[in-house]
Amino acid sequence: MAVRAPSSLFLTEAVGQNIVPSLARMLGGWTVAVILGVLLGVAIGRSRRFGDYVEPIVHFVRAIPPPALIPIFLILLGFGTEMRVSLITFAVIWPVLLNTIDGVRSVESLHLDTAKVFEFDRRKVFFGIVLPSAAPKIFAGMRVSLSVAIIIMVISEMVGLPDGIGNVILGAQRTYRMADMWAGILLLGILGYVLNALLALVETRITRWHRGAREGVS
Amino acid sequence: MTSLTTRIPRAPRRAGAGSSRRSAVVRGALGFLALFAVAEVISRSGIVKEAFLPPASVVLMRVGQLLVDPEFLGQVLATLEAWAIGLGICIVVSVTIGVLLGSSRAAYSGSRAVIEFLRPIPSVALIPVAMLVLGNDAEMKIALIVFSTSWPVLFNTIYGMHDVDPIAKLTAKSFGRGRLSTLLTVSLPSAAPFIFTGIRIAASVALIVAISAELLAGASDGLGRWMLDAGATGNRPDLVYAATIIAGLIGLAINFVLVLVERRFLSWQPALRQTDKGTA
Amino acid sequence: MSVTTTGTDLLTIEGLGHVYEGRQRHEAIGRLDFTVPEGAFVSIVGPSGCGKTTMLRCLSGLMKPTRGTVYLGGEPVTDVPRDLALVFQDYSRSLFPWRTVAGNIGFVLPRGLPKEERAERIRESLDAVGLSGAADKYPWQLSGGMQQRVAIARALAYRPKILLMDEPFASVDAQTRAELEDLMLDVRRRFDMTILFVTHDIDESVYLADRVLVLSKSPSTIVTTMEVDLPSPRDQVATRASEHFVQLRTEIAEMIRDQSTRRTASGAGAAAADTAP
C-alpha cells in the first residue's frame, strides 16, 4: 500500500474504475429522476383529482431524509449499482417534481383562454403552451437536483461495494493517504461546478425567451 | 433539500371551495389507504419476500411501539440534539458573517473568491475529514452540520442584504438614524425573508447530514446508527421501515414548525400574504 | 349608413345575464338583448366595472352565462366557435413569449394547412398591421402598441367571421392608440370583417363604430343604442372635430352621467321612502 501522488488518482486506472462509474450512476439516477419527476409532476399539476390523491403521499415521502433510506435500499436492492442509482433517483426527484407541479399549475390563464379561442386541441395545449411555460421552472428544478445528485452519489458510495469516488475518499482517509483524500474532495468540487455550468448553458439556450421576456423592452 | 422551500400553488378551486377541500382531504386519505393496501398485499402474497418488505400493518405497529420506546427515543433525541446545536451555531455564525459581508461591498468582493471556491464541495465528502479530525462523536456530526448548512444561510443573508431598498436606507438616514440603527431597523428586517429561506433549506440539510454522518461515519449514537444496527446487524427489516417512517415524520414536523414560525414573524412579506390569500 | 351590412344578424344575444356565485354574490350582467349585423362595426361603451369583460367572455363561449343564449350565425354558442376570434386587452399575457411574432401567428393556424398557405397568411396579416419587418422578433422585443398589433394580426390570420375586442387599446399611449384605431378601420375594410369592440372610451367608441351600445353599471343592461352616421373614411382630426361627432359623444357622455346619478338618486329616494311614515 504505497503512498501515491494525487495525480495518479485521476490519471491511472482509477479513472475507469472509480470516476466513470460514479458519474454514470449519478447521471443515470438523475436522468431517471428528471423523467419520472416531469411525468408525475405533469400528471399531478394537470389533474386536480389525481393531485388530491397523491399529493399528501408526495409530501410525506419527500420529508424522509434520503440517507435514512440507505438501510432499506440495502435490504431491497443489495450493495451495488441498483441501490446507488435508486438512492440518487429518490433523493433528487423532489426538486424536479415540485417545480414541475408548480410550473404546470401556474400557466398563464390568458394563454389558456387564447388557446380556447383559437381552438387548440389538448395535444397542442400541452406541448405548445403548458410545457414551454413550465420549462424555466423545470430547468431550475433540474439544476438543484443535479447539485443534490453529486452529494447523494458520494453518500451512496460510502456504503456497499468498494468503488466510486466516495469510496476512494473514505478509503484514503482510512489508510491515511491524505493527498488522495483531498484530491478526491477537490475533484468533487470541480465536477459539481462543471456539471452545473453545462446545464446552465443548455438552459439558457432552451429558455432564452424567458429571460428576455422578464427583462422585457416594454 | 431545496424542495422544502418550494411552495406549490394550489390548483384553482372554483365555487364551493369548502366542500372541495373536504373532498381533497378524503382523497388524500384514500391515497394513503391505497398505498398501505398495495404494500400489504405485495408483502403478504409473497411477491416480495417478507424479509425484504414486511407487511405494512406490521410496520405501522412497529412505528407505534417505537414511538413509546424510551431507548429508541433516546437515539432520536441524540440526532435532534446534534441537529439543533449545529443549526443554531450555523445561524449565529452565518447570519453574522453574512450581514458583515452584505453591508460592505469591499468585504464582499474580497471574500468572494474564497467562498465561491469552497461552495461546490459537497459537505458529505468532508465526512472522512471530520472523522479524522474529530473522531466519531457528536462534535463530528455538529461540525459537519455547521459546515454544510452555512452556505445556504450565508448566501441568502448576503443576497438579502444586497436586496435592501437603497431608498429605505436613505430614508432612515434622512431621519438621523446612524449606521447601526439603520442596520437593525431597516436592513435586517427587509433581509429577513431571504435569511429565513436560507434557514429553511439549512434545517432540512442539517437533518440529512446528521443522519448521513450517523450511518456512514459509524457515530456512536443517533437515529442513523440505530437503523444501521437494526438492519445490518439485527436483521429486523420491520424496525428499519418503521424508523424510516419516523424519520419522515420528523422531517414533516420540522417543516411544519418552520412554516408556522415564518407565518408568525414574516406575515408582512408580499409572497406570504399572497399564499395566505390564496388558501384562505 | 356607411356600412355594407347584408342586413342579416351574425351575432344575436338573447336575455343574457350572469351572476358570480360564491361568498360575495355579484350580479355582473342584468339582462342584455342585442344583435350585431354581419359586416357591422359595433362598439360597446360603459363605465369601468360594468361587466364588459364578463359579457365578452360569455359572448365568446369562454364562460357559460347564468341566463340567456348567444347565437352566432344562428347556432347557439356553447364552446368557443370556430368563426370567432378574441383580442384581449392584456396583449403581453396573451402572446406566447417563447414564440416569435411569425411563430405566434402560425401557431393558431390549423395543423393541416399547406406550408405555402401558412406562410402567405402570416405574411398577409403582418402586412395588414404594418409589421412585415418584425416576423422574426420575439413579442417582448416589441413595444406595447406593436405587441397588440401582433395579437390583432394573429386574430386576422385565423380568418374569423367576427372579431371581439376587449378594450384592446386601454394600455397603450394616446398616440399609438390613434394609430391602432385607424388600423382597425383599415383592417375592417380590407378583410370585410364584423367587429364587436368593447371600450370605456366614449370618443373611441363613436370614432370607430357604425353603432354604439351604451351599458349601465353592473348589473349591466343596455341604456341606449345609437347609430353613428358619420361619413367614411374617418379621420382622426376632421372627424373628431366635426359637429356631429361632438354632438354624438356629448349625448353618450350625458347618458352615462345621468344614468349613474339617477341610480344613486333613486337609491336615496328609496331610502327616504322607507323612513317615511
mmCIF file with all atom_site columns, C-alpha atoms in Angstrom, chain C residues 59-226:
data_model
loop_
_atom_site.group_PDB
_atom_site.id
_atom_site.type_symbol
_atom_site.label_atom_id
_atom_site.label_alt_id
_atom_site.label_comp_id
_atom_site.label_asym_id
_atom_site.label_entity_id
_atom_site.label_seq_id
_atom_site.pdbx_PDB_ins_code
_atom_site.Cartn_x
_atom_site.Cartn_y
_atom_site.Cartn_z
_atom_site.occupancy
_atom_site.B_iso_or_equiv
_atom_site.pdbx_formal_charge
_atom_site.auth_seq_id
_atom_site.auth_comp_id
_atom_site.auth_asym_id
_atom_site.auth_atom_id
_atom_site.pdbx_PDB_model_num
ATOM 1   C CA . LEU C 1 59  ? -70.260 36.001 -25.896 1.00 0.00 ? 59  LEU C CA 1
ATOM 2   C CA . SER C 1 60  ? -67.095 34.204 -26.930 1.00 0.00 ? 60  SER C CA 1
ATOM 3   C CA . GLY C 1 61  ? -68.053 30.981 -25.191 1.00 0.00 ? 61  GLY C CA 1
ATOM 4   C CA . LEU C 1 62  ? -65.147 31.121 -22.720 1.00 0.00 ? 62  LEU C CA 1
ATOM 5   C CA . MET C 1 63  ? -67.688 31.289 -19.913 1.00 0.00 ? 63  MET C CA 1
ATOM 6   C CA . LYS C 1 64  ? -71.175 29.895 -19.588 1.00 0.00 ? 64  LYS C CA 1
ATOM 7   C CA . PRO C 1 65  ? -73.640 32.652 -18.721 1.00 0.00 ? 65  PRO C CA 1
ATOM 8   C CA . THR C 1 66  ? -76.153 32.081 -15.928 1.00 0.00 ? 66  THR C CA 1
ATOM 9   C CA . ARG C 1 67  ? -79.068 33.082 -18.134 1.00 0.00 ? 67  ARG C CA 1
ATOM 10  C CA . GLY C 1 68  ? -79.793 33.581 -21.792 1.00 0.00 ? 68  GLY C CA 1
ATOM 11  C CA . THR C 1 69  ? -78.304 32.398 -25.061 1.00 0.00 ? 69  THR C CA 1
ATOM 12  C CA . VAL C 1 70  ? -75.819 33.708 -27.586 1.00 0.00 ? 70  VAL C CA 1
ATOM 13  C CA . TYR C 1 71  ? -76.299 32.767 -31.250 1.00 0.00 ? 71  TYR C CA 1
ATOM 14  C CA . LEU C 1 72  ? -73.551 33.038 -33.818 1.00 0.00 ? 72  LEU C CA 1
ATOM 15  C CA . GLY C 1 73  ? -74.820 32.627 -37.371 1.00 0.00 ? 73  GLY C CA 1
ATOM 16  C CA . GLY C 1 74  ? -77.975 31.094 -35.953 1.00 0.00 ? 74  GLY C CA 1
ATOM 17  C CA . GLU C 1 75  ? -76.171 28.444 -33.894 1.00 0.00 ? 75  GLU C CA 1
ATOM 18  C CA . PRO C 1 76  ? -76.233 28.688 -30.095 1.00 0.00 ? 76  PRO C CA 1
ATOM 19  C CA . VAL C 1 77  ? -72.757 29.281 -28.657 1.00 0.00 ? 77  VAL C CA 1
ATOM 20  C CA . THR C 1 78  ? -71.697 26.610 -26.157 1.00 0.00 ? 78  THR C CA 1
ATOM 21  C CA . ASP C 1 79  ? -67.948 26.439 -26.689 1.00 0.00 ? 79  ASP C CA 1
ATOM 22  C CA . VAL C 1 80  ? -65.704 28.967 -28.428 1.00 0.00 ? 80  VAL C CA 1
ATOM 23  C CA . PRO C 1 81  ? -66.923 28.888 -32.055 1.00 0.00 ? 81  PRO C CA 1
ATOM 24  C CA . ARG C 1 82  ? -64.523 28.480 -34.967 1.00 0.00 ? 82  ARG C CA 1
ATOM 25  C CA . ASP C 1 83  ? -65.779 31.645 -36.639 1.00 0.00 ? 83  ASP C CA 1
ATOM 26  C CA . LEU C 1 84  ? -64.926 33.855 -33.708 1.00 0.00 ? 84  LEU C CA 1
ATOM 27  C CA . ALA C 1 85  ? -61.653 35.369 -32.527 1.00 0.00 ? 85  ALA C CA 1
ATOM 28  C CA . LEU C 1 86  ? -60.998 37.441 -29.451 1.00 0.00 ? 86  LEU C CA 1
ATOM 29  C CA . VAL C 1 87  ? -58.337 40.095 -28.901 1.00 0.00 ? 87  VAL C CA 1
ATOM 30  C CA . PHE C 1 88  ? -57.580 40.581 -25.211 1.00 0.00 ? 88  PHE C CA 1
ATOM 31  C CA . GLN C 1 89  ? -56.675 43.833 -23.527 1.00 0.00 ? 89  GLN C CA 1
ATOM 32  C CA . ASP C 1 90  ? -53.580 42.301 -21.976 1.00 0.00 ? 90  ASP C CA 1
ATOM 33  C CA . TYR C 1 91  ? -51.502 41.554 -25.082 1.00 0.00 ? 91  TYR C CA 1
ATOM 34  C CA . SER C 1 92  ? -48.375 40.828 -23.043 1.00 0.00 ? 92  SER C CA 1
ATOM 35  C CA . ARG C 1 93  ? -50.086 37.910 -21.347 1.00 0.00 ? 93  ARG C CA 1
ATOM 36  C CA . SER C 1 94  ? -51.925 36.728 -24.422 1.00 0.00 ? 94  SER C CA 1
ATOM 37  C CA . LEU C 1 95  ? -48.963 36.409 -26.787 1.00 0.00 ? 95  LEU C CA 1
ATOM 38  C CA . PHE C 1 96  ? -46.671 33.430 -26.255 1.00 0.00 ? 96  PHE C CA 1
ATOM 39  C CA . PRO C 1 97  ? -43.269 34.763 -25.202 1.00 0.00 ? 97  PRO C CA 1
ATOM 40  C CA . TRP C 1 98  ? -41.453 31.616 -26.302 1.00 0.00 ? 98  TRP C CA 1
ATOM 41  C CA . ARG C 1 99  ? -42.537 32.048 -29.912 1.00 0.00 ? 99  ARG C CA 1
ATOM 42  C CA . THR C 1 100 ? -41.512 34.671 -32.441 1.00 0.00 ? 100 THR C CA 1
ATOM 43  C CA . VAL C 1 101 ? -44.055 37.010 -33.962 1.00 0.00 ? 101 VAL C CA 1
ATOM 44  C CA . ALA C 1 102 ? -44.443 34.755 -37.004 1.00 0.00 ? 102 ALA C CA 1
ATOM 45  C CA . GLY C 1 103 ? -44.475 31.748 -34.668 1.00 0.00 ? 103 GLY C CA 1
ATOM 46  C CA . ASN C 1 104 ? -47.292 33.245 -32.643 1.00 0.00 ? 104 ASN C CA 1
ATOM 47  C CA . ILE C 1 105 ? -49.385 33.766 -35.745 1.00 0.00 ? 105 ILE C CA 1
ATOM 48  C CA . GLY C 1 106 ? -48.556 30.421 -37.321 1.00 0.00 ? 106 GLY C CA 1
ATOM 49  C CA . PHE C 1 107 ? -49.381 28.711 -34.037 1.00 0.00 ? 107 PHE C CA 1
ATOM 50  C CA . VAL C 1 108 ? -53.107 29.443 -34.296 1.00 0.00 ? 108 VAL C CA 1
ATOM 51  C CA . LEU C 1 109 ? -53.434 28.219 -37.871 1.00 0.00 ? 109 LEU C CA 1
ATOM 52  C CA . PRO C 1 110 ? -54.903 24.740 -38.330 1.00 0.00 ? 110 PRO C CA 1
ATOM 53  C CA . ARG C 1 111 ? -52.345 21.942 -38.462 1.00 0.00 ? 111 ARG C CA 1
ATOM 54  C CA . GLY C 1 112 ? -53.392 20.651 -41.864 1.00 0.00 ? 112 GLY C CA 1
ATOM 55  C CA . LEU C 1 113 ? -52.733 23.923 -43.667 1.00 0.00 ? 113 LEU C CA 1
ATOM 56  C CA . PRO C 1 114 ? -50.184 23.637 -46.544 1.00 0.00 ? 114 PRO C CA 1
ATOM 57  C CA . LYS C 1 115 ? -46.847 25.297 -45.907 1.00 0.00 ? 115 LYS C CA 1
ATOM 58  C CA . GLU C 1 116 ? -47.226 27.938 -48.621 1.00 0.00 ? 116 GLU C CA 1
ATOM 59  C CA . GLU C 1 117 ? -50.656 28.996 -47.478 1.00 0.00 ? 117 GLU C CA 1
ATOM 60  C CA . ARG C 1 118 ? -49.414 29.172 -43.899 1.00 0.00 ? 118 ARG C CA 1
ATOM 61  C CA . ALA C 1 119 ? -46.551 31.466 -44.895 1.00 0.00 ? 119 ALA C CA 1
ATOM 62  C CA . GLU C 1 120 ? -48.888 33.523 -47.059 1.00 0.00 ? 120 GLU C CA 1
ATOM 63  C CA . ARG C 1 121 ? -51.405 34.036 -44.262 1.00 0.00 ? 121 ARG C CA 1
ATOM 64  C CA . ILE C 1 122 ? -48.670 35.092 -41.842 1.00 0.00 ? 122 ILE C CA 1
ATOM 65  C CA . ARG C 1 123 ? -47.253 37.499 -44.394 1.00 0.00 ? 123 ARG C CA 1
ATOM 66  C CA . GLU C 1 124 ? -50.638 38.940 -45.278 1.00 0.00 ? 124 GLU C CA 1
ATOM 67  C CA . SER C 1 125 ? -51.758 39.503 -41.704 1.00 0.00 ? 125 SER C CA 1
ATOM 68  C CA . LEU C 1 126 ? -48.438 41.034 -40.657 1.00 0.00 ? 126 LEU C CA 1
ATOM 69  C CA . ASP C 1 127 ? -48.646 43.275 -43.678 1.00 0.00 ? 127 ASP C CA 1
ATOM 70  C CA . ALA C 1 128 ? -52.166 44.336 -42.688 1.00 0.00 ? 128 ALA C CA 1
ATOM 71  C CA . VAL C 1 129 ? -50.967 45.543 -39.301 1.00 0.00 ? 129 VAL C CA 1
ATOM 72  C CA . GLY C 1 130 ? -47.797 47.103 -40.694 1.00 0.00 ? 130 GLY C CA 1
ATOM 73  C CA . LEU C 1 131 ? -45.352 44.739 -39.037 1.00 0.00 ? 131 LEU C CA 1
ATOM 74  C CA . SER C 1 132 ? -43.836 42.973 -42.039 1.00 0.00 ? 132 SER C CA 1
ATOM 75  C CA . GLY C 1 133 ? -40.322 43.520 -40.748 1.00 0.00 ? 133 GLY C CA 1
ATOM 76  C CA . ALA C 1 134 ? -40.897 42.077 -37.290 1.00 0.00 ? 134 ALA C CA 1
ATOM 77  C CA . ALA C 1 135 ? -41.694 38.451 -38.185 1.00 0.00 ? 135 ALA C CA 1
ATOM 78  C CA . ASP C 1 136 ? -38.604 37.008 -36.544 1.00 0.00 ? 136 ASP C CA 1
ATOM 79  C CA . LYS C 1 137 ? -38.670 39.157 -33.435 1.00 0.00 ? 137 LYS C CA 1
ATOM 80  C CA . TYR C 1 138 ? -39.986 37.955 -30.102 1.00 0.00 ? 138 TYR C CA 1
ATOM 81  C CA . PRO C 1 139 ? -43.056 39.728 -28.695 1.00 0.00 ? 139 PRO C CA 1
ATOM 82  C CA . TRP C 1 140 ? -41.096 41.003 -25.704 1.00 0.00 ? 140 TRP C CA 1
ATOM 83  C CA . GLN C 1 141 ? -38.705 42.761 -28.040 1.00 0.00 ? 141 GLN C CA 1
ATOM 84  C CA . LEU C 1 142 ? -41.545 44.947 -29.290 1.00 0.00 ? 142 LEU C CA 1
ATOM 85  C CA . SER C 1 143 ? -43.297 47.968 -27.805 1.00 0.00 ? 143 SER C CA 1
ATOM 86  C CA . GLY C 1 144 ? -46.773 47.617 -26.295 1.00 0.00 ? 144 GLY C CA 1
ATOM 87  C CA . GLY C 1 145 ? -48.523 49.002 -29.352 1.00 0.00 ? 145 GLY C CA 1
ATOM 88  C CA . MET C 1 146 ? -46.616 46.656 -31.637 1.00 0.00 ? 146 MET C CA 1
ATOM 89  C CA . GLN C 1 147 ? -47.436 43.701 -29.425 1.00 0.00 ? 147 GLN C CA 1
ATOM 90  C CA . GLN C 1 148 ? -51.117 44.492 -29.707 1.00 0.00 ? 148 GLN C CA 1
ATOM 91  C CA . ARG C 1 149 ? -50.671 44.684 -33.493 1.00 0.00 ? 149 ARG C CA 1
ATOM 92  C CA . VAL C 1 150 ? -49.246 41.162 -33.369 1.00 0.00 ? 150 VAL C CA 1
ATOM 93  C CA . ALA C 1 151 ? -52.279 39.996 -31.382 1.00 0.00 ? 151 ALA C CA 1
ATOM 94  C CA . ILE C 1 152 ? -54.561 41.581 -33.993 1.00 0.00 ? 152 ILE C CA 1
ATOM 95  C CA . ALA C 1 153 ? -52.559 40.016 -36.843 1.00 0.00 ? 153 ALA C CA 1
ATOM 96  C CA . ARG C 1 154 ? -52.863 36.660 -35.124 1.00 0.00 ? 154 ARG C CA 1
ATOM 97  C CA . ALA C 1 155 ? -56.631 37.023 -34.972 1.00 0.00 ? 155 ALA C CA 1
ATOM 98  C CA . LEU C 1 156 ? -56.765 38.107 -38.637 1.00 0.00 ? 156 LEU C CA 1
ATOM 99  C CA . ALA C 1 157 ? -54.701 35.152 -39.847 1.00 0.00 ? 157 ALA C CA 1
ATOM 100 C CA . TYR C 1 158 ? -57.217 32.882 -38.143 1.00 0.00 ? 158 TYR C CA 1
ATOM 101 C CA . ARG C 1 159 ? -59.868 34.288 -40.547 1.00 0.00 ? 159 ARG C CA 1
ATOM 102 C CA . PRO C 1 160 ? -62.797 34.562 -38.185 1.00 0.00 ? 160 PRO C CA 1
ATOM 103 C CA . LYS C 1 161 ? -66.169 35.928 -39.292 1.00 0.00 ? 161 LYS C CA 1
ATOM 104 C CA . ILE C 1 162 ? -66.409 38.067 -36.204 1.00 0.00 ? 162 ILE C CA 1
ATOM 105 C CA . LEU C 1 163 ? -63.698 39.694 -34.134 1.00 0.00 ? 163 LEU C CA 1
ATOM 106 C CA . LEU C 1 164 ? -64.383 40.529 -30.490 1.00 0.00 ? 164 LEU C CA 1
ATOM 107 C CA . MET C 1 165 ? -62.064 43.037 -28.897 1.00 0.00 ? 165 MET C CA 1
ATOM 108 C CA . ASP C 1 166 ? -61.850 43.604 -25.152 1.00 0.00 ? 166 ASP C CA 1
ATOM 109 C CA . GLU C 1 167 ? -60.586 47.136 -24.505 1.00 0.00 ? 167 GLU C CA 1
ATOM 110 C CA . PRO C 1 168 ? -57.682 46.364 -26.803 1.00 0.00 ? 168 PRO C CA 1
ATOM 111 C CA . PHE C 1 169 ? -56.102 49.811 -26.667 1.00 0.00 ? 169 PHE C CA 1
ATOM 112 C CA . ALA C 1 170 ? -56.603 50.578 -22.990 1.00 0.00 ? 170 ALA C CA 1
ATOM 113 C CA . SER C 1 171 ? -52.964 50.106 -22.081 1.00 0.00 ? 171 SER C CA 1
ATOM 114 C CA . VAL C 1 172 ? -51.158 51.950 -24.875 1.00 0.00 ? 172 VAL C CA 1
ATOM 115 C CA . ASP C 1 173 ? -50.287 55.625 -25.080 1.00 0.00 ? 173 ASP C CA 1
ATOM 116 C CA . ALA C 1 174 ? -52.589 58.117 -26.804 1.00 0.00 ? 174 ALA C CA 1
ATOM 117 C CA . GLN C 1 175 ? -50.544 58.480 -29.998 1.00 0.00 ? 175 GLN C CA 1
ATOM 118 C CA . THR C 1 176 ? -50.289 54.715 -30.518 1.00 0.00 ? 176 THR C CA 1
ATOM 119 C CA . ARG C 1 177 ? -53.936 54.419 -29.705 1.00 0.00 ? 177 ARG C CA 1
ATOM 120 C CA . ALA C 1 178 ? -54.950 56.733 -32.543 1.00 0.00 ? 178 ALA C CA 1
ATOM 121 C CA . GLU C 1 179 ? -52.765 54.737 -34.934 1.00 0.00 ? 179 GLU C CA 1
ATOM 122 C CA . LEU C 1 180 ? -54.302 51.466 -33.834 1.00 0.00 ? 180 LEU C CA 1
ATOM 123 C CA . GLU C 1 181 ? -57.824 52.855 -34.183 1.00 0.00 ? 181 GLU C CA 1
ATOM 124 C CA . ASP C 1 182 ? -57.152 53.756 -37.795 1.00 0.00 ? 182 ASP C CA 1
ATOM 125 C CA . LEU C 1 183 ? -55.531 50.380 -38.250 1.00 0.00 ? 183 LEU C CA 1
ATOM 126 C CA . MET C 1 184 ? -58.792 48.732 -37.162 1.00 0.00 ? 184 MET C CA 1
ATOM 127 C CA . LEU C 1 185 ? -60.852 50.774 -39.620 1.00 0.00 ? 185 LEU C CA 1
ATOM 128 C CA . ASP C 1 186 ? -58.422 49.786 -42.357 1.00 0.00 ? 186 ASP C CA 1
ATOM 129 C CA . VAL C 1 187 ? -58.392 46.118 -41.380 1.00 0.00 ? 187 VAL C CA 1
ATOM 130 C CA . ARG C 1 188 ? -62.138 46.038 -41.308 1.00 0.00 ? 188 ARG C CA 1
ATOM 131 C CA . ARG C 1 189 ? -62.312 47.399 -44.842 1.00 0.00 ? 189 ARG C CA 1
ATOM 132 C CA . ARG C 1 190 ? -59.645 45.010 -46.146 1.00 0.00 ? 190 ARG C CA 1
ATOM 133 C CA . PHE C 1 191 ? -60.978 41.858 -44.541 1.00 0.00 ? 191 PHE C CA 1
ATOM 134 C CA . ASP C 1 192 ? -64.674 42.768 -44.625 1.00 0.00 ? 192 ASP C CA 1
ATOM 135 C CA . MET C 1 193 ? -64.982 41.653 -41.056 1.00 0.00 ? 193 MET C CA 1
ATOM 136 C CA . THR C 1 194 ? -67.664 42.017 -38.404 1.00 0.00 ? 194 THR C CA 1
ATOM 137 C CA . ILE C 1 195 ? -66.249 43.614 -35.273 1.00 0.00 ? 195 ILE C CA 1
ATOM 138 C CA . LEU C 1 196 ? -67.578 43.962 -31.750 1.00 0.00 ? 196 LEU C CA 1
ATOM 139 C CA . PHE C 1 197 ? -65.403 46.414 -29.909 1.00 0.00 ? 197 PHE C CA 1
ATOM 140 C CA . VAL C 1 198 ? -65.621 46.975 -26.156 1.00 0.00 ? 198 VAL C CA 1
ATOM 141 C CA . THR C 1 199 ? -64.155 50.128 -24.658 1.00 0.00 ? 199 THR C CA 1
ATOM 142 C CA . HIS C 1 200 ? -64.584 52.568 -21.816 1.00 0.00 ? 200 HIS C CA 1
ATOM 143 C CA . ASP C 1 201 ? -63.567 55.464 -24.016 1.00 0.00 ? 201 ASP C CA 1
ATOM 144 C CA . ILE C 1 202 ? -66.626 57.288 -25.407 1.00 0.00 ? 202 ILE C CA 1
ATOM 145 C CA . ASP C 1 203 ? -64.721 59.092 -28.179 1.00 0.00 ? 203 ASP C CA 1
ATOM 146 C CA . GLU C 1 204 ? -63.139 55.866 -29.313 1.00 0.00 ? 204 GLU C CA 1
ATOM 147 C CA . SER C 1 205 ? -66.475 54.080 -29.444 1.00 0.00 ? 205 SER C CA 1
ATOM 148 C CA . VAL C 1 206 ? -68.012 56.796 -31.623 1.00 0.00 ? 206 VAL C CA 1
ATOM 149 C CA . TYR C 1 207 ? -64.976 57.235 -33.844 1.00 0.00 ? 207 TYR C CA 1
ATOM 150 C CA . LEU C 1 208 ? -64.759 53.564 -34.766 1.00 0.00 ? 208 LEU C CA 1
ATOM 151 C CA . ALA C 1 209 ? -68.291 52.276 -34.930 1.00 0.00 ? 209 ALA C CA 1
ATOM 152 C CA . ASP C 1 210 ? -71.454 52.256 -37.002 1.00 0.00 ? 210 ASP C CA 1
ATOM 153 C CA . ARG C 1 211 ? -73.423 51.617 -33.864 1.00 0.00 ? 211 ARG C CA 1
ATOM 154 C CA . VAL C 1 212 ? -72.708 52.258 -30.201 1.00 0.00 ? 212 VAL C CA 1
ATOM 155 C CA . LEU C 1 213 ? -74.344 50.365 -27.355 1.00 0.00 ? 213 LEU C CA 1
ATOM 156 C CA . VAL C 1 214 ? -74.186 52.166 -24.021 1.00 0.00 ? 214 VAL C CA 1
ATOM 157 C CA . LEU C 1 215 ? -74.011 49.907 -20.995 1.00 0.00 ? 215 LEU C CA 1
ATOM 158 C CA . SER C 1 216 ? -75.023 50.739 -17.444 1.00 0.00 ? 216 SER C CA 1
ATOM 159 C CA . LYS C 1 217 ? -73.034 49.927 -14.343 1.00 0.00 ? 217 LYS C CA 1
ATOM 160 C CA . SER C 1 218 ? -73.334 46.316 -13.215 1.00 0.00 ? 218 SER C CA 1
ATOM 161 C CA . PRO C 1 219 ? -75.663 44.535 -13.181 1.00 0.00 ? 219 PRO C CA 1
ATOM 162 C CA . SER C 1 220 ? -75.330 45.857 -16.686 1.00 0.00 ? 220 SER C CA 1
ATOM 163 C CA . THR C 1 221 ? -78.140 46.489 -19.119 1.00 0.00 ? 221 THR C CA 1
ATOM 164 C CA . ILE C 1 222 ? -78.175 48.410 -22.361 1.00 0.00 ? 222 ILE C CA 1
ATOM 165 C CA . VAL C 1 223 ? -79.099 52.022 -21.684 1.00 0.00 ? 223 VAL C CA 1
ATOM 166 C CA . THR C 1 224 ? -79.348 53.006 -25.297 1.00 0.00 ? 224 THR C CA 1
ATOM 167 C CA . THR C 1 225 ? -78.368 52.075 -28.822 1.00 0.00 ? 225 THR C CA 1
ATOM 168 C CA . MET C 1 226 ? -77.047 54.826 -31.005 1.00 0.00 ? 226 MET C CA 1
#
